[in-house]
mmCIF file of C-alpha atoms in Angstrom:
data_model
loop_
_atom_site.group_PDB
_atom_site.id
_atom_site.type_symbol
_atom_site.label_atom_id
_atom_site.label_comp_id
_atom_site.label_asym_id
_atom_site.label_seq_id
_atom_site.Cartn_x
_atom_site.Cartn_y
_atom_site.Cartn_z
ATOM 1 C CA UNK A 130 103.538 91.648 209.651
ATOM 2 C CA UNK A 131 103.464 93.438 206.316
ATOM 3 C CA UNK A 132 106.128 93.407 203.679
ATOM 4 C CA UNK A 133 107.852 96.816 203.581
ATOM 5 C CA UNK A 134 110.491 96.508 200.881
ATOM 6 C CA UNK A 135 114.138 95.562 200.552
ATOM 7 C CA UNK A 136 117.510 97.230 201.305
ATOM 8 C CA UNK A 137 120.792 96.387 199.544
ATOM 9 C CA UNK A 138 123.869 97.376 201.571
ATOM 10 C CA UNK A 139 127.272 97.390 199.883
ATOM 11 C CA UNK A 140 130.517 98.298 201.806
ATOM 12 C CA UNK A 141 133.658 98.873 199.876
ATOM 13 C CA UNK A 142 136.881 97.109 200.778
ATOM 14 C CA UNK A 143 138.346 100.459 201.787
ATOM 15 C CA UNK A 144 135.519 101.216 204.105
ATOM 16 C CA UNK A 145 135.578 97.659 205.535
ATOM 17 C CA UNK A 146 139.315 98.318 206.459
ATOM 18 C CA UNK A 147 138.433 101.727 208.026
ATOM 19 C CA UNK A 148 136.077 99.927 210.344
ATOM 20 C CA UNK A 149 138.403 96.915 211.043
ATOM 21 C CA UNK A 150 141.378 99.172 211.726
ATOM 22 C CA UNK A 151 139.367 100.849 214.507
ATOM 23 C CA UNK A 152 139.194 97.614 216.506
ATOM 24 C CA UNK A 153 141.674 97.775 219.412
ATOM 25 C CA UNK A 154 144.490 95.257 218.939
ATOM 26 C CA UNK A 155 142.571 94.059 215.807
ATOM 27 C CA UNK A 156 145.288 93.018 213.387
ATOM 28 C CA UNK A 157 142.580 92.226 210.743
ATOM 29 C CA UNK A 158 142.715 93.482 207.099
ATOM 30 C CA UNK A 159 140.394 92.889 204.191
ATOM 31 C CA UNK A 160 141.846 92.352 200.752
ATOM 32 C CA UNK A 161 140.781 90.576 197.551
ATOM 33 C CA UNK A 162 137.619 89.105 199.255
ATOM 34 C CA UNK A 163 139.535 87.654 202.169
ATOM 35 C CA UNK A 164 140.412 88.672 205.602
ATOM 36 C CA UNK A 165 144.028 88.538 206.827
ATOM 37 C CA UNK A 166 144.399 88.166 210.559
ATOM 38 C CA UNK A 167 147.518 88.697 212.529
ATOM 39 C CA UNK A 168 147.829 86.927 215.899
ATOM 40 C CA UNK A 169 150.562 87.130 218.550
ATOM 41 C CA UNK A 170 151.286 83.681 219.945
ATOM 42 C CA UNK A 171 151.696 82.844 223.633
ATOM 43 C CA UNK A 172 155.058 81.115 222.763
ATOM 44 C CA UNK A 173 156.329 84.344 221.132
ATOM 45 C CA UNK A 174 156.299 85.407 217.576
ATOM 46 C CA UNK A 175 153.386 86.280 215.420
ATOM 47 C CA UNK A 176 151.281 84.236 212.924
ATOM 48 C CA UNK A 177 149.031 85.388 210.110
ATOM 49 C CA UNK A 178 146.192 83.590 208.445
ATOM 50 C CA UNK A 179 143.710 84.052 205.740
ATOM 51 C CA UNK A 180 140.011 83.907 206.554
ATOM 52 C CA UNK A 181 137.326 83.388 203.929
ATOM 53 C CA UNK A 182 133.828 84.459 204.631
ATOM 54 C CA UNK A 183 130.676 83.018 202.873
ATOM 55 C CA UNK A 184 127.041 82.402 203.555
ATOM 56 C CA UNK A 185 125.991 78.908 204.302
ATOM 57 C CA UNK A 186 122.204 78.731 204.734
ATOM 58 C CA UNK A 187 121.189 80.704 207.811
ATOM 59 C CA UNK A 188 124.812 81.099 208.866
ATOM 60 C CA UNK A 189 127.784 83.236 207.924
ATOM 61 C CA UNK A 190 130.942 81.142 207.904
ATOM 62 C CA UNK A 191 134.441 82.414 208.356
ATOM 63 C CA UNK A 192 136.872 79.689 207.527
ATOM 64 C CA UNK A 193 140.471 79.801 208.602
ATOM 65 C CA UNK A 194 142.365 77.070 206.695
ATOM 66 C CA UNK A 195 145.381 75.860 208.714
ATOM 67 C CA UNK A 196 147.587 75.269 205.603
ATOM 68 C CA UNK A 197 147.450 79.106 204.979
ATOM 69 C CA UNK A 198 148.845 80.007 208.406
ATOM 70 C CA UNK A 199 152.305 81.671 208.273
ATOM 71 C CA UNK A 200 154.477 82.617 211.179
ATOM 72 C CA UNK A 201 157.635 84.566 212.046
ATOM 73 C CA UNK A 202 159.981 84.161 215.009
ATOM 74 C CA UNK A 203 158.503 80.780 215.939
ATOM 75 C CA UNK A 204 161.683 78.639 215.865
ATOM 76 C CA UNK A 205 161.132 75.143 217.110
ATOM 77 C CA UNK A 206 157.414 75.690 217.654
ATOM 78 C CA UNK A 207 156.720 76.071 213.841
ATOM 79 C CA UNK A 208 155.446 72.448 213.690
ATOM 80 C CA UNK A 209 152.701 73.067 216.255
ATOM 81 C CA UNK A 210 151.930 76.498 214.933
ATOM 82 C CA UNK A 211 148.475 75.783 213.543
ATOM 83 C CA UNK A 212 147.053 74.358 216.735
ATOM 84 C CA UNK A 213 148.757 77.060 218.777
ATOM 85 C CA UNK A 214 147.490 79.732 216.420
ATOM 86 C CA UNK A 215 143.947 78.546 216.437
ATOM 87 C CA UNK A 216 144.003 78.199 220.174
ATOM 88 C CA UNK A 217 145.267 81.782 220.655
ATOM 89 C CA UNK A 218 143.015 83.240 217.985
ATOM 90 C CA UNK A 219 139.885 81.528 219.098
ATOM 91 C CA UNK A 220 140.460 82.464 222.714
ATOM 92 C CA UNK A 221 140.804 86.092 221.814
ATOM 93 C CA UNK A 222 137.827 86.057 219.464
ATOM 94 C CA UNK A 223 135.688 84.145 222.010
ATOM 95 C CA UNK A 224 136.375 86.749 224.672
ATOM 96 C CA UNK A 225 135.628 89.665 222.347
ATOM 97 C CA UNK A 226 132.588 88.063 221.027
ATOM 98 C CA UNK A 227 131.150 87.031 224.421
ATOM 99 C CA UNK A 228 131.692 90.567 225.669
ATOM 100 C CA UNK A 229 130.120 92.101 222.564
ATOM 101 C CA UNK A 230 127.164 89.672 222.489
ATOM 102 C CA UNK A 231 126.263 90.069 226.123
ATOM 103 C CA UNK A 232 126.455 93.928 225.903
ATOM 104 C CA UNK A 233 123.953 93.848 223.047
ATOM 105 C CA UNK A 234 121.604 91.293 224.423
ATOM 106 C CA UNK A 235 122.582 88.583 221.872
ATOM 107 C CA UNK A 236 122.744 84.872 222.877
ATOM 108 C CA UNK A 237 126.230 83.288 222.954
ATOM 109 C CA UNK A 238 124.946 80.698 220.357
ATOM 110 C CA UNK A 239 124.890 83.618 217.870
ATOM 111 C CA UNK A 240 128.611 83.128 217.305
ATOM 112 C CA UNK A 241 130.623 79.790 217.748
ATOM 113 C CA UNK A 242 134.151 78.852 217.060
ATOM 114 C CA UNK A 243 135.225 75.337 216.217
ATOM 115 C CA UNK A 244 138.070 73.381 214.718
ATOM 116 C CA UNK A 245 136.913 71.255 211.889
ATOM 117 C CA UNK A 246 137.432 69.959 208.238
ATOM 118 C CA UNK A 247 136.549 72.915 205.984
ATOM 119 C CA UNK A 248 134.556 72.598 202.758
ATOM 120 C CA UNK A 249 137.695 72.271 200.575
ATOM 121 C CA UNK A 250 138.733 69.324 202.689
ATOM 122 C CA UNK A 251 141.487 70.952 204.614
ATOM 123 C CA UNK A 252 141.779 71.232 208.410
ATOM 124 C CA UNK A 253 140.948 74.631 209.831
ATOM 125 C CA UNK A 254 139.100 76.810 212.237
ATOM 126 C CA UNK A 255 135.580 77.869 211.561
ATOM 127 C CA UNK A 256 133.680 80.892 213.002
ATOM 128 C CA UNK A 257 129.989 80.456 212.540
ATOM 129 C CA UNK A 258 127.694 83.525 212.902
ATOM 130 C CA UNK A 259 124.098 82.606 213.106
ATOM 131 C CA UNK A 260 121.969 84.892 210.882
ATOM 132 C CA UNK A 261 118.898 83.231 212.582
ATOM 133 C CA UNK A 262 119.903 84.605 216.006
ATOM 134 C CA UNK A 263 120.958 87.951 214.505
ATOM 135 C CA UNK A 264 117.550 88.198 212.851
ATOM 136 C CA UNK A 265 115.701 87.284 216.064
ATOM 137 C CA UNK A 266 117.666 90.114 217.801
ATOM 138 C CA UNK A 267 116.783 92.546 214.974
ATOM 139 C CA UNK A 268 113.085 91.621 215.212
ATOM 140 C CA UNK A 269 113.066 92.292 219.012
ATOM 141 C CA UNK A 270 114.592 95.748 218.371
ATOM 142 C CA UNK A 271 111.741 96.430 215.949
ATOM 143 C CA UNK A 272 109.308 96.671 218.827
ATOM 144 C CA UNK A 273 110.383 100.238 219.315
ATOM 145 C CA UNK A 274 111.524 100.980 215.672
ATOM 146 C CA UNK A 275 108.318 99.965 213.808
ATOM 147 C CA UNK A 276 110.245 98.166 211.023
ATOM 148 C CA UNK A 277 111.914 94.697 211.225
ATOM 149 C CA UNK A 278 114.954 94.205 209.126
ATOM 150 C CA UNK A 279 115.938 90.651 208.392
ATOM 151 C CA UNK A 280 119.351 89.661 206.844
ATOM 152 C CA UNK A 281 118.672 87.532 203.833
ATOM 153 C CA UNK A 282 122.083 87.329 202.164
ATOM 154 C CA UNK A 283 125.700 88.221 202.763
ATOM 155 C CA UNK A 284 128.564 87.921 200.190
ATOM 156 C CA UNK A 285 132.082 89.049 200.047
ATOM 157 C CA UNK A 286 133.724 89.883 196.728
ATOM 158 C CA UNK A 287 137.212 91.187 195.848
ATOM 159 C CA UNK A 288 135.848 94.765 195.900
ATOM 160 C CA UNK A 289 133.234 94.828 198.663
ATOM 161 C CA UNK A 290 130.824 93.253 200.984
ATOM 162 C CA UNK A 291 127.163 93.023 199.984
ATOM 163 C CA UNK A 292 124.213 92.279 202.284
ATOM 164 C CA UNK A 293 120.544 91.985 201.271
ATOM 165 C CA UNK A 294 117.947 92.855 203.943
ATOM 166 C CA UNK A 295 114.074 92.494 203.766
ATOM 167 C CA UNK A 296 111.956 94.719 205.766
ATOM 168 C CA UNK A 297 108.539 94.152 207.407
ATOM 169 C CA UNK A 298 106.194 96.579 209.189
ATOM 170 C CA UNK A 299 104.486 95.580 212.396
ATOM 171 C CA UNK A 300 101.316 97.541 211.894
ATOM 172 C CA UNK A 301 99.305 98.270 208.802
ATOM 173 C CA UNK A 302 99.515 101.842 207.443
ATOM 174 C CA UNK B 198 133.556 123.161 137.960
ATOM 175 C CA UNK B 199 133.359 120.344 135.370
ATOM 176 C CA UNK B 200 133.703 120.490 131.581
ATOM 177 C CA UNK B 201 131.662 118.920 128.745
ATOM 178 C CA UNK B 202 133.185 115.567 127.560
ATOM 179 C CA UNK B 203 132.124 116.300 123.935
ATOM 180 C CA UNK B 204 133.119 119.908 123.304
ATOM 181 C CA UNK B 205 135.153 120.823 126.299
ATOM 182 C CA UNK B 206 133.038 123.864 127.245
ATOM 183 C CA UNK B 207 132.932 124.701 131.011
ATOM 184 C CA UNK B 208 129.576 123.429 132.491
ATOM 185 C CA UNK B 209 127.467 125.402 134.914
ATOM 186 C CA UNK B 210 127.252 124.064 138.401
ATOM 187 C CA UNK B 211 124.412 121.603 138.776
ATOM 188 C CA UNK B 212 123.580 121.489 135.005
ATOM 189 C CA UNK B 213 122.676 118.140 133.490
ATOM 190 C CA UNK B 214 123.377 119.027 129.862
ATOM 191 C CA UNK B 215 126.064 121.090 128.053
ATOM 192 C CA UNK B 216 124.729 124.528 127.066
ATOM 193 C CA UNK B 217 126.974 124.509 123.929
ATOM 194 C CA UNK B 218 126.447 121.091 122.304
ATOM 195 C CA UNK B 219 123.560 119.598 124.466
ATOM 196 C CA UNK B 220 125.600 116.543 125.446
ATOM 197 C CA UNK B 221 124.699 115.097 128.886
ATOM 198 C CA UNK B 222 126.901 116.342 131.636
ATOM 199 C CA UNK B 223 128.993 113.843 133.515
ATOM 200 C CA UNK B 224 127.187 112.294 136.502
ATOM 201 C CA UNK B 225 127.980 114.102 139.724
ATOM 202 C CA UNK B 226 130.148 112.157 142.140
ATOM 203 C CA UNK B 227 128.054 110.707 144.924
ATOM 204 C CA UNK B 228 127.844 113.316 147.643
ATOM 205 C CA UNK B 229 128.649 112.100 151.049
ATOM 206 C CA UNK B 230 125.453 111.384 152.919
ATOM 207 C CA UNK B 231 124.759 113.806 155.730
ATOM 208 C CA UNK B 232 125.031 112.271 159.075
ATOM 209 C CA UNK B 233 121.644 111.151 160.478
ATOM 210 C CA UNK B 234 120.055 113.409 163.130
ATOM 211 C CA UNK B 235 121.427 112.619 166.568
ATOM 212 C CA UNK B 236 118.175 110.824 167.619
ATOM 213 C CA UNK B 237 118.397 108.435 164.736
ATOM 214 C CA UNK B 238 121.957 107.428 165.092
ATOM 215 C CA UNK B 239 122.295 104.041 166.793
ATOM 216 C CA UNK B 240 125.754 104.552 168.293
ATOM 217 C CA UNK B 241 125.990 101.950 171.026
ATOM 218 C CA UNK B 242 127.078 103.371 174.288
ATOM 219 C CA UNK B 243 129.094 101.307 176.703
ATOM 220 C CA UNK B 244 127.338 100.537 179.948
ATOM 221 C CA UNK B 245 128.715 102.452 182.929
ATOM 222 C CA UNK B 246 131.346 100.523 184.944
ATOM 223 C CA UNK B 247 130.000 98.757 187.986
ATOM 224 C CA UNK B 248 130.099 100.769 191.152
ATOM 225 C CA UNK B 249 131.970 98.989 194.000
ATOM 226 C CA UNK B 250 131.932 101.646 196.532
ATOM 227 C CA UNK B 251 129.800 101.894 199.748
ATOM 228 C CA UNK B 252 126.152 102.418 199.069
ATOM 229 C CA UNK B 253 122.661 101.787 200.416
ATOM 230 C CA UNK B 254 119.841 101.083 197.979
ATOM 231 C CA UNK B 255 116.229 101.107 199.176
ATOM 232 C CA UNK B 256 113.683 99.774 196.783
ATOM 233 C CA UNK B 257 110.567 101.802 196.008
ATOM 234 C CA UNK B 258 108.482 99.855 198.496
ATOM 235 C CA UNK B 259 111.023 100.535 201.282
ATOM 236 C CA UNK B 260 111.069 104.239 200.499
ATOM 237 C CA UNK B 261 107.284 104.483 200.620
ATOM 238 C CA UNK B 262 107.159 102.364 203.863
ATOM 239 C CA UNK B 263 109.614 104.664 205.596
ATOM 240 C CA UNK B 264 107.789 107.856 204.389
ATOM 241 C CA UNK B 265 104.507 106.370 205.587
ATOM 242 C CA UNK B 266 105.922 105.450 209.027
ATOM 243 C CA UNK B 267 108.143 108.455 209.699
ATOM 244 C CA UNK B 268 106.701 111.459 207.810
ATOM 245 C CA UNK B 269 104.448 112.293 210.754
ATOM 246 C CA UNK B 270 101.765 113.209 208.321
ATOM 247 C CA UNK B 271 98.210 111.750 208.475
ATOM 248 C CA UNK B 272 97.499 108.525 206.426
ATOM 249 C CA UNK B 273 96.902 109.466 202.800
ATOM 250 C CA UNK B 274 98.874 112.677 203.087
ATOM 251 C CA UNK B 275 102.401 111.193 203.376
ATOM 252 C CA UNK B 276 104.740 111.693 200.484
ATOM 253 C CA UNK B 277 105.002 108.747 198.007
ATOM 254 C CA UNK B 278 107.572 107.805 195.378
ATOM 255 C CA UNK B 279 105.953 107.199 192.012
ATOM 256 C CA UNK B 280 107.818 106.918 188.731
ATOM 257 C CA UNK B 281 110.888 108.529 190.303
ATOM 258 C CA UNK B 282 108.947 111.545 191.562
ATOM 259 C CA UNK B 283 108.076 112.443 195.088
ATOM 260 C CA UNK B 284 104.470 113.250 195.277
ATOM 261 C CA UNK B 285 102.257 114.551 198.028
ATOM 262 C CA UNK B 286 98.604 115.615 198.522
ATOM 263 C CA UNK B 287 97.697 118.085 201.119
ATOM 264 C CA UNK B 288 93.942 118.792 200.627
ATOM 265 C CA UNK B 289 93.523 120.489 197.396
ATOM 266 C CA UNK B 290 97.238 120.965 196.838
ATOM 267 C CA UNK B 291 99.254 118.426 194.793
ATOM 268 C CA UNK B 292 102.963 118.712 195.210
ATOM 269 C CA UNK B 293 105.727 116.992 193.282
ATOM 270 C CA UNK B 294 109.476 116.991 193.606
ATOM 271 C CA UNK B 295 111.446 115.927 190.581
ATOM 272 C CA UNK B 296 114.317 115.262 190.450
ATOM 273 C CA UNK B 297 115.605 114.763 193.967
ATOM 274 C CA UNK B 298 119.379 114.782 193.910
ATOM 275 C CA UNK B 299 122.171 116.004 196.180
ATOM 276 C CA UNK B 300 123.993 118.879 194.460
ATOM 277 C CA UNK B 301 127.244 118.402 196.300
ATOM 278 C CA UNK B 302 128.767 115.983 198.746
ATOM 279 C CA UNK B 303 127.586 116.282 202.352
ATOM 280 C CA UNK B 304 129.481 115.420 205.413
ATOM 281 C CA UNK B 305 127.848 113.121 208.052
ATOM 282 C CA UNK B 306 129.217 113.010 211.556
ATOM 283 C CA UNK B 307 128.389 109.633 213.186
ATOM 284 C CA UNK B 308 129.298 108.532 216.608
ATOM 285 C CA UNK B 309 128.854 104.883 217.778
ATOM 286 C CA UNK B 310 129.635 103.318 221.112
ATOM 287 C CA UNK B 311 131.741 100.599 219.624
ATOM 288 C CA UNK B 312 133.626 102.487 216.894
ATOM 289 C CA UNK B 313 133.834 106.003 218.296
ATOM 290 C CA UNK B 314 133.269 108.979 215.921
ATOM 291 C CA UNK B 315 133.033 108.384 212.220
ATOM 292 C CA UNK B 316 133.127 110.848 209.467
ATOM 293 C CA UNK B 317 131.124 109.888 206.334
ATOM 294 C CA UNK B 318 131.052 111.678 202.996
ATOM 295 C CA UNK B 319 127.648 111.372 201.366
ATOM 296 C CA UNK B 320 128.593 111.607 197.727
ATOM 297 C CA UNK B 321 125.280 110.919 196.082
ATOM 298 C CA UNK B 322 121.622 110.808 197.051
ATOM 299 C CA UNK B 323 119.403 110.097 194.183
ATOM 300 C CA UNK B 324 115.690 109.166 194.069
ATOM 301 C CA UNK B 325 114.677 107.309 190.881
ATOM 302 C CA UNK B 326 111.963 105.056 189.663
ATOM 303 C CA UNK B 327 113.325 101.953 191.443
ATOM 304 C CA UNK B 328 113.883 103.659 194.735
ATOM 305 C CA UNK B 329 116.589 105.569 196.551
ATOM 306 C CA UNK B 330 120.366 105.280 196.214
ATOM 307 C CA UNK B 331 122.825 106.764 198.652
ATOM 308 C CA UNK B 332 126.606 106.518 197.987
ATOM 309 C CA UNK B 333 129.095 107.269 200.667
ATOM 310 C CA UNK B 334 132.651 106.857 201.888
ATOM 311 C CA UNK B 335 134.093 106.606 205.387
ATOM 312 C CA UNK B 336 136.763 109.260 205.924
#
């Protein structure tokens, strides 16, 4: 493989929301560098949470701290809201992710959802997106596209999302 | 017009001595210096504000790789980006395009399986020394 240059991709917050709002039953909005996710609960009512995305080595992490979850119309279930919320959200996300991954030929290990202690020490849900698996998938696609793009960095700021990609050619030219 | 401090006679413009009594004319007030020519002025210009919108930047190596792979021209004839100029050799002919810029916004119609139809406004396409920059907005 031969080095073929670099690409910097930057997507504005407005354009991120244009794409997010096209997801059916999405309820996801990007603002000030964070995602706001709305999730109807099986017990009735709706909860919203904040999700913070950051790169951690070869993974993109989306952290959902439970202490930032807020709900309406939950009544006596407010105390168990966090667990209920994460259960409902992770189920919805897992179904959507599995369907999307399979359709595109990505392995299920590319996206995993767990409940854990986050890096700030609080309890929360964690969505882990494997850049390693994404890059493997991109490399396979290059067999017909002549250029392999590999994701090197992903970052979210208050204004936008930035990704750095490195390209390689398969054949000398 | 100034007057002689010794005899009071009116002095001619620019004269250094009184024509009547010979006394030295009063020193002329310091004329304001002319502003320096534009190229010599060191007026600091504020850097442009950072651009937070959607954009794709390809470095020079990426631009030349894509030109080599997809131009369809024989090796050695493909266009190359050098010093912000697009250059090409076709036999005895040497071609150069400089600058390469979009004169007005263009509309891109993009359809994806997952997102449906998307309309994108391409607001800027600029080839420069470091590579290619494309600025756009989803509509």
